N, C-alpha and C. Protein backbone atom coordinates (compact mmCIF):
# COMPACT_ATOMS: atom_id res chain seq x y z
N MET A 1 164.63 94.38 122.66
CA MET A 1 166.24 94.71 122.71
C MET A 1 166.76 96.12 122.01
N SER A 2 167.67 96.68 122.22
CA SER A 2 168.09 97.97 122.00
C SER A 2 168.60 98.42 120.45
N HIS A 3 168.52 98.80 120.15
CA HIS A 3 169.53 98.94 118.63
C HIS A 3 171.04 99.84 118.62
N LEU A 4 170.90 100.77 120.10
CA LEU A 4 172.46 101.74 120.29
C LEU A 4 173.37 100.52 119.61
N PRO A 5 173.54 99.12 120.37
CA PRO A 5 174.92 98.64 120.08
C PRO A 5 174.83 98.70 118.31
N GLY A 6 174.50 97.82 117.74
CA GLY A 6 174.41 98.04 116.25
C GLY A 6 174.50 99.95 115.26
N GLY A 7 173.99 100.19 116.31
CA GLY A 7 174.14 101.45 115.78
C GLY A 7 175.30 102.28 116.09
N LEU A 8 176.18 102.26 117.25
CA LEU A 8 177.47 102.67 117.20
C LEU A 8 178.40 101.65 116.55
N ALA A 9 178.39 100.50 116.41
CA ALA A 9 179.75 99.86 116.15
C ALA A 9 179.34 100.82 114.19
N ILE A 10 178.09 100.69 114.10
CA ILE A 10 177.89 100.99 112.55
C ILE A 10 178.52 102.62 112.27
N LEU A 11 178.53 103.54 113.56
CA LEU A 11 179.15 104.48 113.20
C LEU A 11 181.04 104.47 113.28
N VAL A 12 181.19 103.84 114.41
CA VAL A 12 182.18 103.88 114.80
C VAL A 12 182.93 103.09 113.30
N ALA A 13 182.46 102.28 112.65
CA ALA A 13 182.42 101.56 111.68
C ALA A 13 183.52 102.74 110.72
N LEU A 14 182.29 103.71 110.04
CA LEU A 14 182.20 104.60 109.14
C LEU A 14 183.00 105.64 109.12
N MET A 15 183.02 106.63 110.99
CA MET A 15 183.99 107.13 111.57
C MET A 15 185.81 106.76 111.01
N GLU A 16 185.83 105.17 111.40
CA GLU A 16 187.28 105.11 110.98
C GLU A 16 187.65 104.54 109.18
N GLU A 17 186.34 104.50 108.79
CA GLU A 17 186.83 103.78 107.11
C GLU A 17 186.84 106.01 106.59
N LEU A 18 186.22 106.64 107.61
CA LEU A 18 185.98 107.99 106.37
C LEU A 18 187.18 108.70 107.39
N ASP A 19 188.21 108.45 107.61
CA ASP A 19 188.69 108.85 108.31
C ASP A 19 188.02 110.13 109.29
N ILE A 20 187.01 110.24 109.75
CA ILE A 20 186.87 111.35 110.66
C ILE A 20 186.84 111.10 112.08
N ALA A 21 187.54 112.49 112.92
CA ALA A 21 188.04 111.93 114.05
C ALA A 21 186.53 112.67 114.96
N GLU A 22 186.09 112.61 115.12
CA GLU A 22 184.87 113.39 115.81
C GLU A 22 183.52 113.71 115.30
N VAL A 23 182.44 113.07 115.85
CA VAL A 23 181.58 114.10 115.83
C VAL A 23 180.77 114.67 116.32
N ALA A 24 179.46 115.37 116.36
CA ALA A 24 179.15 116.76 117.64
C ALA A 24 177.43 116.31 116.95
N PRO A 25 176.65 116.42 117.96
CA PRO A 25 175.17 116.27 117.69
C PRO A 25 174.91 118.31 117.74
N VAL A 26 173.91 117.68 116.46
CA VAL A 26 173.27 119.10 116.14
C VAL A 26 171.51 118.84 116.80
N HIS A 27 171.38 120.16 116.57
CA HIS A 27 169.69 120.75 117.09
C HIS A 27 168.75 119.72 116.12
N ALA A 28 169.31 120.37 114.85
CA ALA A 28 168.60 120.11 113.52
C ALA A 28 168.32 118.94 113.14
N GLY A 29 169.41 118.08 112.99
CA GLY A 29 169.51 117.39 112.41
C GLY A 29 168.95 116.72 111.54
N LEU A 30 168.75 115.74 110.57
CA LEU A 30 168.86 114.80 109.39
C LEU A 30 167.94 115.45 108.57
N ARG A 31 166.54 115.91 109.30
CA ARG A 31 165.60 115.90 109.05
C ARG A 31 165.24 117.12 108.63
N VAL A 32 165.20 118.25 108.99
CA VAL A 32 165.71 119.89 108.35
C VAL A 32 166.63 119.75 107.53
N GLY A 33 167.98 119.09 107.12
CA GLY A 33 168.94 119.11 105.97
C GLY A 33 168.13 118.69 105.41
N ALA A 34 167.66 117.24 104.75
CA ALA A 34 166.84 116.99 104.12
C ALA A 34 166.00 117.93 103.22
N LEU A 35 164.73 118.56 104.16
CA LEU A 35 163.74 119.55 103.86
C LEU A 35 165.11 120.95 103.06
N TRP A 36 166.11 121.01 103.88
CA TRP A 36 166.64 122.40 103.20
C TRP A 36 167.32 121.89 101.46
N ASP A 37 167.49 120.87 101.76
CA ASP A 37 168.08 119.99 100.28
C ASP A 37 167.25 119.97 99.28
N LEU A 38 166.00 119.83 100.00
CA LEU A 38 164.85 119.02 98.86
C LEU A 38 164.28 120.59 98.27
N HIS A 39 164.58 121.70 99.25
CA HIS A 39 164.04 123.31 99.30
C HIS A 39 165.16 124.02 97.97
N ARG A 40 166.69 123.10 97.97
CA ARG A 40 167.55 124.26 97.54
C ARG A 40 167.03 123.27 95.86
N ARG A 41 167.15 122.27 95.70
CA ARG A 41 166.99 121.30 94.70
C ARG A 41 165.94 121.63 93.64
N THR A 42 164.64 122.07 94.34
CA THR A 42 163.52 122.76 93.83
C THR A 42 163.85 123.89 93.68
N ALA A 43 164.47 124.63 94.04
CA ALA A 43 164.64 125.94 92.90
C ALA A 43 165.56 126.21 91.86
N LEU A 44 167.24 125.31 92.68
CA LEU A 44 167.72 125.12 90.87
C LEU A 44 166.95 125.15 90.10
N ALA A 45 165.96 123.99 90.31
CA ALA A 45 165.71 122.95 88.82
C ALA A 45 164.43 124.14 88.34
N ALA A 46 163.83 125.12 89.16
CA ALA A 46 163.00 126.58 88.55
C ALA A 46 163.79 128.08 88.59
N SER A 47 164.99 127.67 88.49
CA SER A 47 166.16 128.57 88.38
C SER A 47 165.47 129.43 88.77
N VAL A 48 165.61 129.48 90.32
CA VAL A 48 165.24 130.85 91.50
C VAL A 48 166.53 130.80 92.54
N ASP A 49 166.61 131.78 93.37
CA ASP A 49 167.64 131.85 94.10
C ASP A 49 166.76 130.61 95.16
N PRO A 50 168.01 130.32 95.65
CA PRO A 50 167.09 129.15 97.06
C PRO A 50 166.88 129.69 98.16
N LEU A 51 166.96 130.78 98.53
CA LEU A 51 167.08 131.77 99.82
C LEU A 51 165.54 132.69 98.80
N GLY A 52 165.32 132.47 98.00
CA GLY A 52 163.90 133.81 97.59
C GLY A 52 164.43 134.87 96.97
N VAL A 53 165.53 135.23 97.25
CA VAL A 53 166.12 136.55 96.87
C VAL A 53 165.61 136.93 95.94
N VAL A 54 165.47 138.21 95.41
CA VAL A 54 165.38 138.88 93.47
C VAL A 54 166.15 139.41 93.38
């Protein structure tokens, strides 16, 4: 059984609740965003520039 209808219903409900007019697919996706966030948080905790620039 497909999970598409349930996922779509959740997406539509979130868009309506948060007043989001449109969403766009991205190549990077959640995985890259989560890794970037982890990198930034680690860098901030170590008090260094998140891009590694001195």
